[in-house]
């Protein structure tokens, strides 16, 4: 399959990088496309084209300079690709600032399309929350819901966005699901970021199709880490048993 070639290319690129290679452009400067996470849209198939665009092409043409590793874990019944990205092209060593990217695919009967794109990113430098929120708004539009929970001087924030191309009946059902009560406790809200998709479905609802952005704000109003996720719950149900 094509993702195997992606993984091999990533490995060869890492081995072939010259020792004197200086760090190049930042990934953040590249990753700013509307309704994409790490340049990846929902619904993109593993092997086929989406609107003339291939997954392999995105990896080869755009992500390749940042890739440290990319693989499909053996023995996992859920088809997915795990990729580790450097925050800046040409960086030579692993870093606690590396970006982790996960891409999960639906059943073969539904075209093995991406139903979950998740990027977790410790930011290379703290960013004021207002600046961060403006960039997120430019990518996903107005939030359908934002939840904030504080623990002393630190705050955890989760914002939810409904995909604009979702059919009206599904979008209305998704909006009703998002409107439900969410945890008001800091730790409970922060823990949602690490849940698998089944756990998130209990909060987002089975009809959710959109984005979830989670981040922490320190006592100085700076965002130092974040996650961005694109989720299509109805498509995920082709391979996952979701709670009603």
PDB file of C-alpha atoms in Angstrom:
ATOM      1  CA  UNK A   1       0.000   0.000   0.000  1.00  0.00           C
ATOM      2  CA  UNK A   2       1.092   3.578  -0.539  1.00  0.00           C
ATOM      3  CA  UNK A   3       1.551   4.403   3.175  1.00  0.00           C
ATOM      4  CA  UNK A   4       4.372   1.842   3.278  1.00  0.00           C
ATOM      5  CA  UNK A   5       6.260   3.898   0.696  1.00  0.00           C
ATOM      6  CA  UNK A   6       5.624   6.992   2.823  1.00  0.00           C
ATOM      7  CA  UNK A   7       7.154   5.261   5.845  1.00  0.00           C
ATOM      8  CA  UNK A   8      10.188   4.126   3.868  1.00  0.00           C
ATOM      9  CA  UNK A   9      10.731   7.582   2.424  1.00  0.00           C
ATOM     10  CA  UNK A  10      10.631   9.050   5.938  1.00  0.00           C
ATOM     11  CA  UNK A  11      13.243   6.586   7.124  1.00  0.00           C
ATOM     12  CA  UNK A  12      15.577   7.231   4.202  1.00  0.00           C
ATOM     13  CA  UNK A  13      15.200  10.995   4.621  1.00  0.00           C
ATOM     14  CA  UNK A  14      16.217  10.761   8.268  1.00  0.00           C
ATOM     15  CA  UNK A  15      19.291   8.655   7.441  1.00  0.00           C
ATOM     16  CA  UNK A  16      20.330  10.844   4.533  1.00  0.00           C
ATOM     17  CA  UNK A  17      20.012  14.231   6.286  1.00  0.00           C
ATOM     18  CA  UNK A  18      23.431  15.949   6.254  1.00  0.00           C
ATOM     19  CA  UNK A  19      24.913  16.545   9.702  1.00  0.00           C
ATOM     20  CA  UNK A  20      25.408  20.198   8.912  1.00  0.00           C
ATOM     21  CA  UNK A  21      21.844  20.769   7.724  1.00  0.00           C
ATOM     22  CA  UNK A  22      20.395  23.831   9.431  1.00  0.00           C
ATOM     23  CA  UNK A  23      16.828  23.900  10.693  1.00  0.00           C
ATOM     24  CA  UNK A  24      14.526  25.257   8.016  1.00  0.00           C
ATOM     25  CA  UNK A  25      10.959  26.624   7.874  1.00  0.00           C
ATOM     26  CA  UNK A  26       8.562  25.903  10.714  1.00  0.00           C
ATOM     27  CA  UNK A  27       5.707  23.461  10.380  1.00  0.00           C
ATOM     28  CA  UNK A  28       3.320  26.015  11.917  1.00  0.00           C
ATOM     29  CA  UNK A  29       3.931  28.373   8.982  1.00  0.00           C
ATOM     30  CA  UNK A  30       2.855  25.607   6.575  1.00  0.00           C
ATOM     31  CA  UNK A  31      -0.099  24.212   8.521  1.00  0.00           C
ATOM     32  CA  UNK A  32      -2.778  26.892   8.239  1.00  0.00           C
ATOM     33  CA  UNK A  33      -5.265  25.532   5.686  1.00  0.00           C
ATOM     34  CA  UNK A  34      -9.003  25.865   6.432  1.00  0.00           C
ATOM     35  CA  UNK A  35     -10.613  22.682   7.735  1.00  0.00           C
ATOM     36  CA  UNK A  36      -7.380  20.701   7.640  1.00  0.00           C
ATOM     37  CA  UNK A  37      -5.090  19.425  10.359  1.00  0.00           C
ATOM     38  CA  UNK A  38      -1.444  18.919   9.369  1.00  0.00           C
ATOM     39  CA  UNK A  39      -2.668  19.653   5.809  1.00  0.00           C
ATOM     40  CA  UNK A  40      -4.935  16.577   5.974  1.00  0.00           C
ATOM     41  CA  UNK A  41      -8.715  16.778   5.417  1.00  0.00           C
ATOM     42  CA  UNK A  42     -11.429  14.466   6.657  1.00  0.00           C
ATOM     43  CA  UNK A  43     -12.528  11.809   4.159  1.00  0.00           C
ATOM     44  CA  UNK A  44      -9.221  11.511   2.320  1.00  0.00           C
ATOM     45  CA  UNK A  45      -8.835   7.832   1.303  1.00  0.00           C
ATOM     46  CA  UNK A  46      -5.755   5.790   2.047  1.00  0.00           C
ATOM     47  CA  UNK A  47      -5.090   4.972  -1.627  1.00  0.00           C
ATOM     48  CA  UNK A  48      -7.569   6.880  -3.810  1.00  0.00           C
ATOM     49  CA  UNK A  49      -7.847  10.571  -4.643  1.00  0.00           C
ATOM     50  CA  UNK A  50     -10.067  13.122  -2.925  1.00  0.00           C
ATOM     51  CA  UNK A  51     -10.856  16.000  -5.291  1.00  0.00           C
ATOM     52  CA  UNK A  52      -7.752  15.118  -7.282  1.00  0.00           C
ATOM     53  CA  UNK A  53      -5.495  14.967  -4.219  1.00  0.00           C
ATOM     54  CA  UNK A  54      -3.769  11.841  -2.870  1.00  0.00           C
ATOM     55  CA  UNK A  55      -2.683  11.145   0.699  1.00  0.00           C
ATOM     56  CA  UNK A  56       0.726  10.067  -0.579  1.00  0.00           C
ATOM     57  CA  UNK A  57       1.066  13.360  -2.421  1.00  0.00           C
ATOM     58  CA  UNK A  58       0.431  15.401   0.730  1.00  0.00           C
ATOM     59  CA  UNK A  59       3.074  13.415   2.586  1.00  0.00           C
ATOM     60  CA  UNK A  60       5.628  13.508  -0.225  1.00  0.00           C
ATOM     61  CA  UNK A  61       5.144  17.115  -1.326  1.00  0.00           C
ATOM     62  CA  UNK A  62       4.458  18.886   1.979  1.00  0.00           C
ATOM     63  CA  UNK A  63       5.082  16.817   5.114  1.00  0.00           C
ATOM     64  CA  UNK A  64       8.261  15.013   4.047  1.00  0.00           C
ATOM     65  CA  UNK A  65      10.772  17.664   5.252  1.00  0.00           C
ATOM     66  CA  UNK A  66       9.303  17.436   8.768  1.00  0.00           C
ATOM     67  CA  UNK A  67       8.830  13.668   9.115  1.00  0.00           C
ATOM     68  CA  UNK A  68      10.933  11.798  11.683  1.00  0.00           C
ATOM     69  CA  UNK A  69       8.974   8.552  11.364  1.00  0.00           C
ATOM     70  CA  UNK A  70       5.724   7.295   9.841  1.00  0.00           C
ATOM     71  CA  UNK A  71       4.291   3.808  10.194  1.00  0.00           C
ATOM     72  CA  UNK A  72       1.199   1.655  10.427  1.00  0.00           C
ATOM     73  CA  UNK A  73       1.313  -0.268  13.737  1.00  0.00           C
ATOM     74  CA  UNK A  74       1.246  -4.041  13.279  1.00  0.00           C
ATOM     75  CA  UNK A  75      -1.494  -6.099  14.882  1.00  0.00           C
ATOM     76  CA  UNK A  76      -3.910  -3.210  15.426  1.00  0.00           C
ATOM     77  CA  UNK A  77      -7.385  -3.998  14.043  1.00  0.00           C
ATOM     78  CA  UNK A  78      -7.998  -0.290  13.417  1.00  0.00           C
ATOM     79  CA  UNK A  79      -6.196   0.814  10.276  1.00  0.00           C
ATOM     80  CA  UNK A  80      -4.216   3.940  11.078  1.00  0.00           C
ATOM     81  CA  UNK A  81      -0.937   5.718  10.454  1.00  0.00           C
ATOM     82  CA  UNK A  82       1.180   7.262  13.200  1.00  0.00           C
ATOM     83  CA  UNK A  83       3.579  10.020  12.185  1.00  0.00           C
ATOM     84  CA  UNK A  84       6.101  11.970  14.211  1.00  0.00           C
ATOM     85  CA  UNK A  85       6.919  15.440  12.877  1.00  0.00           C
ATOM     86  CA  UNK A  86       9.612  17.934  13.729  1.00  0.00           C
ATOM     87  CA  UNK A  87       8.320  21.465  14.398  1.00  0.00           C
ATOM     88  CA  UNK A  88      11.002  22.747  12.001  1.00  0.00           C
ATOM     89  CA  UNK A  89      12.367  21.129   8.856  1.00  0.00           C
ATOM     90  CA  UNK A  90      15.974  19.979   9.003  1.00  0.00           C
ATOM     91  CA  UNK A  91      16.028  19.506  12.784  1.00  0.00           C
ATOM     92  CA  UNK A  92      18.521  16.696  13.480  1.00  0.00           C
ATOM     93  CA  UNK A  93      17.545  15.207  16.844  1.00  0.00           C
ATOM     94  CA  UNK A  94      14.361  14.097  18.558  1.00  0.00           C
ATOM     95  CA  UNK A  95      12.781  16.717  20.746  1.00  0.00           C
ATOM     96  CA  UNK A  96      10.079  16.969  23.373  1.00  0.00           C
ATOM     97  CA  UNK A  97       8.640  19.620  21.042  1.00  0.00           C
ATOM     98  CA  UNK A  98       7.900  17.067  18.287  1.00  0.00           C
ATOM     99  CA  UNK A  99       4.383  16.897  16.855  1.00  0.00           C
ATOM    100  CA  UNK A 100       2.453  13.615  16.903  1.00  0.00           C
ATOM    101  CA  UNK A 101      -0.018  13.003  14.091  1.00  0.00           C
ATOM    102  CA  UNK A 102      -2.542  10.170  13.916  1.00  0.00           C
ATOM    103  CA  UNK A 103      -4.739   9.290  10.945  1.00  0.00           C
ATOM    104  CA  UNK A 104      -7.492   6.627  11.261  1.00  0.00           C
ATOM    105  CA  UNK A 105      -9.374   5.049   8.343  1.00  0.00           C
ATOM    106  CA  UNK A 106     -12.863   3.652   7.863  1.00  0.00           C
ATOM    107  CA  UNK A 107     -13.804   0.220   6.534  1.00  0.00           C
ATOM    108  CA  UNK A 108     -12.954  -0.951   3.022  1.00  0.00           C
ATOM    109  CA  UNK A 109     -16.683  -0.915   2.225  1.00  0.00           C
ATOM    110  CA  UNK A 110     -16.729   2.850   2.899  1.00  0.00           C
ATOM    111  CA  UNK A 111     -13.554   3.511   0.895  1.00  0.00           C
ATOM    112  CA  UNK A 112     -10.993   3.482   3.746  1.00  0.00           C
ATOM    113  CA  UNK A 113     -11.457   7.210   4.278  1.00  0.00           C
ATOM    114  CA  UNK A 114     -10.035   9.247   7.149  1.00  0.00           C
ATOM    115  CA  UNK A 115     -12.587   9.585   9.954  1.00  0.00           C
ATOM    116  CA  UNK A 116     -10.166  10.922  12.595  1.00  0.00           C
ATOM    117  CA  UNK A 117      -7.173  13.210  12.135  1.00  0.00           C
ATOM    118  CA  UNK A 118      -5.432  14.121  15.403  1.00  0.00           C
ATOM    119  CA  UNK A 119      -2.415  16.375  15.904  1.00  0.00           C
ATOM    120  CA  UNK A 120      -0.899  16.927  19.346  1.00  0.00           C
ATOM    121  CA  UNK A 121       1.643  19.703  19.525  1.00  0.00           C
ATOM    122  CA  UNK A 122       3.778  21.124  22.324  1.00  0.00           C
ATOM    123  CA  UNK A 123       4.393  24.592  20.933  1.00  0.00           C
ATOM    124  CA  UNK A 124       8.010  25.597  20.318  1.00  0.00           C
ATOM    125  CA  UNK A 125       7.347  28.881  22.113  1.00  0.00           C
ATOM    126  CA  UNK A 126       4.409  30.055  24.184  1.00  0.00           C
ATOM    127  CA  UNK A 127       1.739  31.944  22.257  1.00  0.00           C
ATOM    128  CA  UNK A 128      -0.762  34.449  23.728  1.00  0.00           C
ATOM    129  CA  UNK A 129      -4.196  32.846  23.938  1.00  0.00           C
ATOM    130  CA  UNK A 130      -5.776  35.621  21.874  1.00  0.00           C
ATOM    131  CA  UNK A 131      -3.291  35.041  19.035  1.00  0.00           C
ATOM    132  CA  UNK A 132      -3.817  31.294  19.189  1.00  0.00           C
ATOM    133  CA  UNK A 133      -7.630  31.644  19.226  1.00  0.00           C
ATOM    134  CA  UNK A 134      -7.555  33.990  16.222  1.00  0.00           C
ATOM    135  CA  UNK A 135      -5.527  31.481  14.213  1.00  0.00           C
ATOM    136  CA  UNK A 136      -7.893  28.654  15.147  1.00  0.00           C
ATOM    137  CA  UNK A 137     -10.884  30.814  14.223  1.00  0.00           C
ATOM    138  CA  UNK A 138      -9.316  31.539  10.851  1.00  0.00           C
ATOM    139  CA  UNK A 139      -9.056  27.798  10.262  1.00  0.00           C
ATOM    140  CA  UNK A 140     -12.432  26.574  11.548  1.00  0.00           C
ATOM    141  CA  UNK A 141     -14.674  29.644  11.851  1.00  0.00           C
ATOM    142  CA  UNK A 142     -16.860  30.380  14.866  1.00  0.00           C
ATOM    143  CA  UNK A 143     -16.967  27.772  17.618  1.00  0.00           C
ATOM    144  CA  UNK A 144     -20.270  26.000  18.227  1.00  0.00           C
ATOM    145  CA  UNK A 145     -19.260  25.592  21.871  1.00  0.00           C
ATOM    146  CA  UNK A 146     -16.299  26.511  24.081  1.00  0.00           C
ATOM    147  CA  UNK A 147     -15.743  25.030  27.536  1.00  0.00           C
ATOM    148  CA  UNK A 148     -13.266  26.486  30.032  1.00  0.00           C
ATOM    149  CA  UNK A 149     -12.234  25.042  33.398  1.00  0.00           C
ATOM    150  CA  UNK A 150      -9.717  26.620  35.769  1.00  0.00           C
ATOM    151  CA  UNK A 151      -7.444  25.173  38.426  1.00  0.00           C
ATOM    152  CA  UNK A 152      -6.029  28.141  40.249  1.00  0.00           C
ATOM    153  CA  UNK A 153      -4.160  30.292  37.753  1.00  0.00           C
ATOM    154  CA  UNK A 154      -4.181  27.742  34.917  1.00  0.00           C
ATOM    155  CA  UNK A 155      -7.049  27.029  32.539  1.00  0.00           C
ATOM    156  CA  UNK A 156      -7.971  24.232  30.145  1.00  0.00           C
ATOM    157  CA  UNK A 157     -10.052  25.089  27.081  1.00  0.00           C
ATOM    158  CA  UNK A 158     -11.965  22.904  24.614  1.00  0.00           C
ATOM    159  CA  UNK A 159     -13.622  24.435  21.534  1.00  0.00           C
ATOM    160  CA  UNK A 160     -15.916  22.543  19.155  1.00  0.00           C
ATOM    161  CA  UNK A 161     -16.614  23.396  15.513  1.00  0.00           C
ATOM    162  CA  UNK A 162     -19.222  21.893  13.186  1.00  0.00           C
ATOM    163  CA  UNK A 163     -18.062  21.133   9.642  1.00  0.00           C
ATOM    164  CA  UNK A 164     -19.866  23.485   7.234  1.00  0.00           C
ATOM    165  CA  UNK A 165     -20.329  20.789   4.570  1.00  0.00           C
ATOM    166  CA  UNK A 166     -22.287  18.484   6.901  1.00  0.00           C
ATOM    167  CA  UNK A 167     -25.849  17.733   5.630  1.00  0.00           C
ATOM    168  CA  UNK A 168     -28.496  19.736   7.507  1.00  0.00           C
ATOM    169  CA  UNK A 169     -30.248  16.911   9.441  1.00  0.00           C
ATOM    170  CA  UNK A 170     -26.905  15.535  10.647  1.00  0.00           C
ATOM    171  CA  UNK A 171     -25.627  19.018  11.469  1.00  0.00           C
ATOM    172  CA  UNK A 172     -28.702  19.732  13.594  1.00  0.00           C
ATOM    173  CA  UNK A 173     -28.250  16.447  15.452  1.00  0.00           C
ATOM    174  CA  UNK A 174     -24.550  17.206  15.941  1.00  0.00           C
ATOM    175  CA  UNK A 175     -25.365  20.666  17.313  1.00  0.00           C
ATOM    176  CA  UNK A 176     -27.778  19.099  19.803  1.00  0.00           C
ATOM    177  CA  UNK A 177     -25.062  16.696  20.930  1.00  0.00           C
ATOM    178  CA  UNK A 178     -22.509  19.475  21.352  1.00  0.00           C
ATOM    179  CA  UNK A 179     -24.982  21.473  23.441  1.00  0.00           C
ATOM    180  CA  UNK A 180     -24.950  18.843  26.196  1.00  0.00           C
ATOM    181  CA  UNK A 181     -23.223  19.564  29.517  1.00  0.00           C
ATOM    182  CA  UNK A 182     -19.469  18.997  29.515  1.00  0.00           C
ATOM    183  CA  UNK A 183     -17.149  18.500  32.508  1.00  0.00           C
ATOM    184  CA  UNK A 184     -16.636  21.692  34.499  1.00  0.00           C
ATOM    185  CA  UNK A 185     -13.654  20.335  36.432  1.00  0.00           C
ATOM    186  CA  UNK A 186     -10.176  21.225  35.130  1.00  0.00           C
ATOM    187  CA  UNK A 187      -8.693  17.733  35.280  1.00  0.00           C
ATOM    188  CA  UNK A 188     -11.796  16.036  33.876  1.00  0.00           C
ATOM    189  CA  UNK A 189     -11.840  18.462  30.928  1.00  0.00           C
ATOM    190  CA  UNK A 190      -8.090  18.119  30.304  1.00  0.00           C
ATOM    191  CA  UNK A 191      -8.329  14.313  30.388  1.00  0.00           C
ATOM    192  CA  UNK A 192     -10.702  14.309  27.382  1.00  0.00           C
ATOM    193  CA  UNK A 193      -7.747  15.060  25.106  1.00  0.00           C
ATOM    194  CA  UNK A 194      -6.235  11.635  25.807  1.00  0.00           C
ATOM    195  CA  UNK A 195      -9.423   9.596  25.354  1.00  0.00           C
ATOM    196  CA  UNK A 196      -9.881   7.278  22.421  1.00  0.00           C
ATOM    197  CA  UNK A 197     -12.652   8.072  19.962  1.00  0.00           C
ATOM    198  CA  UNK A 198     -15.177   5.851  21.738  1.00  0.00           C
ATOM    199  CA  UNK A 199     -14.701   7.901  24.887  1.00  0.00           C
ATOM    200  CA  UNK A 200     -15.014  11.162  22.980  1.00  0.00           C
ATOM    201  CA  UNK A 201     -18.166   9.943  21.244  1.00  0.00           C
ATOM    202  CA  UNK A 202     -19.959   9.935  24.605  1.00  0.00           C
ATOM    203  CA  UNK A 203     -19.484  13.704  24.722  1.00  0.00           C
ATOM    204  CA  UNK A 204     -19.505  14.681  21.049  1.00  0.00           C
ATOM    205  CA  UNK A 205     -22.411  12.424  20.084  1.00  0.00           C
ATOM    206  CA  UNK A 206     -22.700   9.898  17.259  1.00  0.00           C
ATOM    207  CA  UNK A 207     -23.579  12.541  14.620  1.00  0.00           C
ATOM    208  CA  UNK A 208     -20.658  14.882  15.261  1.00  0.00           C
ATOM    209  CA  UNK A 209     -18.632  15.890  12.209  1.00  0.00           C
ATOM    210  CA  UNK A 210     -16.214  18.710  12.778  1.00  0.00           C
ATOM    211  CA  UNK A 211     -13.202  19.812  14.786  1.00  0.00           C
ATOM    212  CA  UNK A 212     -12.203  19.765  18.433  1.00  0.00           C
ATOM    213  CA  UNK A 213      -9.384  22.001  19.650  1.00  0.00           C
ATOM    214  CA  UNK A 214      -7.988  21.578  23.172  1.00  0.00           C
ATOM    215  CA  UNK A 215      -5.314  23.662  24.870  1.00  0.00           C
ATOM    216  CA  UNK A 216      -3.910  24.780  28.192  1.00  0.00           C
ATOM    217  CA  UNK A 217      -3.385  28.403  29.259  1.00  0.00           C
ATOM    218  CA  UNK A 218      -0.838  29.279  31.933  1.00  0.00           C
ATOM    219  CA  UNK A 219      -0.989  32.025  34.560  1.00  0.00           C
ATOM    220  CA  UNK A 220       0.479  34.520  32.059  1.00  0.00           C
ATOM    221  CA  UNK A 221      -2.234  33.879  29.472  1.00  0.00           C
ATOM    222  CA  UNK A 222       0.108  31.871  27.227  1.00  0.00           C
ATOM    223  CA  UNK A 223      -0.787  28.678  25.339  1.00  0.00           C
ATOM    224  CA  UNK A 224       2.093  26.201  25.562  1.00  0.00           C
ATOM    225  CA  UNK A 225       0.503  22.991  24.201  1.00  0.00           C
ATOM    226  CA  UNK A 226      -2.497  22.093  22.076  1.00  0.00           C
ATOM    227  CA  UNK A 227      -4.282  19.392  20.152  1.00  0.00           C
ATOM    228  CA  UNK A 228      -6.424  19.689  17.031  1.00  0.00           C
ATOM    229  CA  UNK A 229      -8.720  16.922  15.839  1.00  0.00           C
ATOM    230  CA  UNK A 230     -11.001  16.416  12.866  1.00  0.00           C
ATOM    231  CA  UNK A 231     -13.705  13.836  13.564  1.00  0.00           C
ATOM    232  CA  UNK A 232     -16.443  12.192  11.505  1.00  0.00           C
ATOM    233  CA  UNK A 233     -18.385  10.016  13.962  1.00  0.00           C
ATOM    234  CA  UNK A 234     -20.823   8.449  11.444  1.00  0.00           C
ATOM    235  CA  UNK A 235     -17.858   7.348   9.327  1.00  0.00           C
ATOM    236  CA  UNK A 236     -16.042   6.081  12.444  1.00  0.00           C
ATOM    237  CA  UNK A 237     -19.050   3.851  13.155  1.00  0.00           C
ATOM    238  CA  UNK A 238     -18.039   1.739  10.132  1.00  0.00           C
ATOM    239  CA  UNK A 239     -15.220   0.274  12.263  1.00  0.00           C
ATOM    240  CA  UNK A 240     -16.058   1.278  15.846  1.00  0.00           C
ATOM    241  CA  UNK A 241     -18.947   0.288  18.070  1.00  0.00           C
ATOM    242  CA  UNK A 242     -20.052   3.625  19.494  1.00  0.00           C
ATOM    243  CA  UNK A 243     -22.284   3.987  22.542  1.00  0.00           C
ATOM    244  CA  UNK A 244     -25.805   5.158  21.720  1.00  0.00           C
TER     245      UNK A 244
END
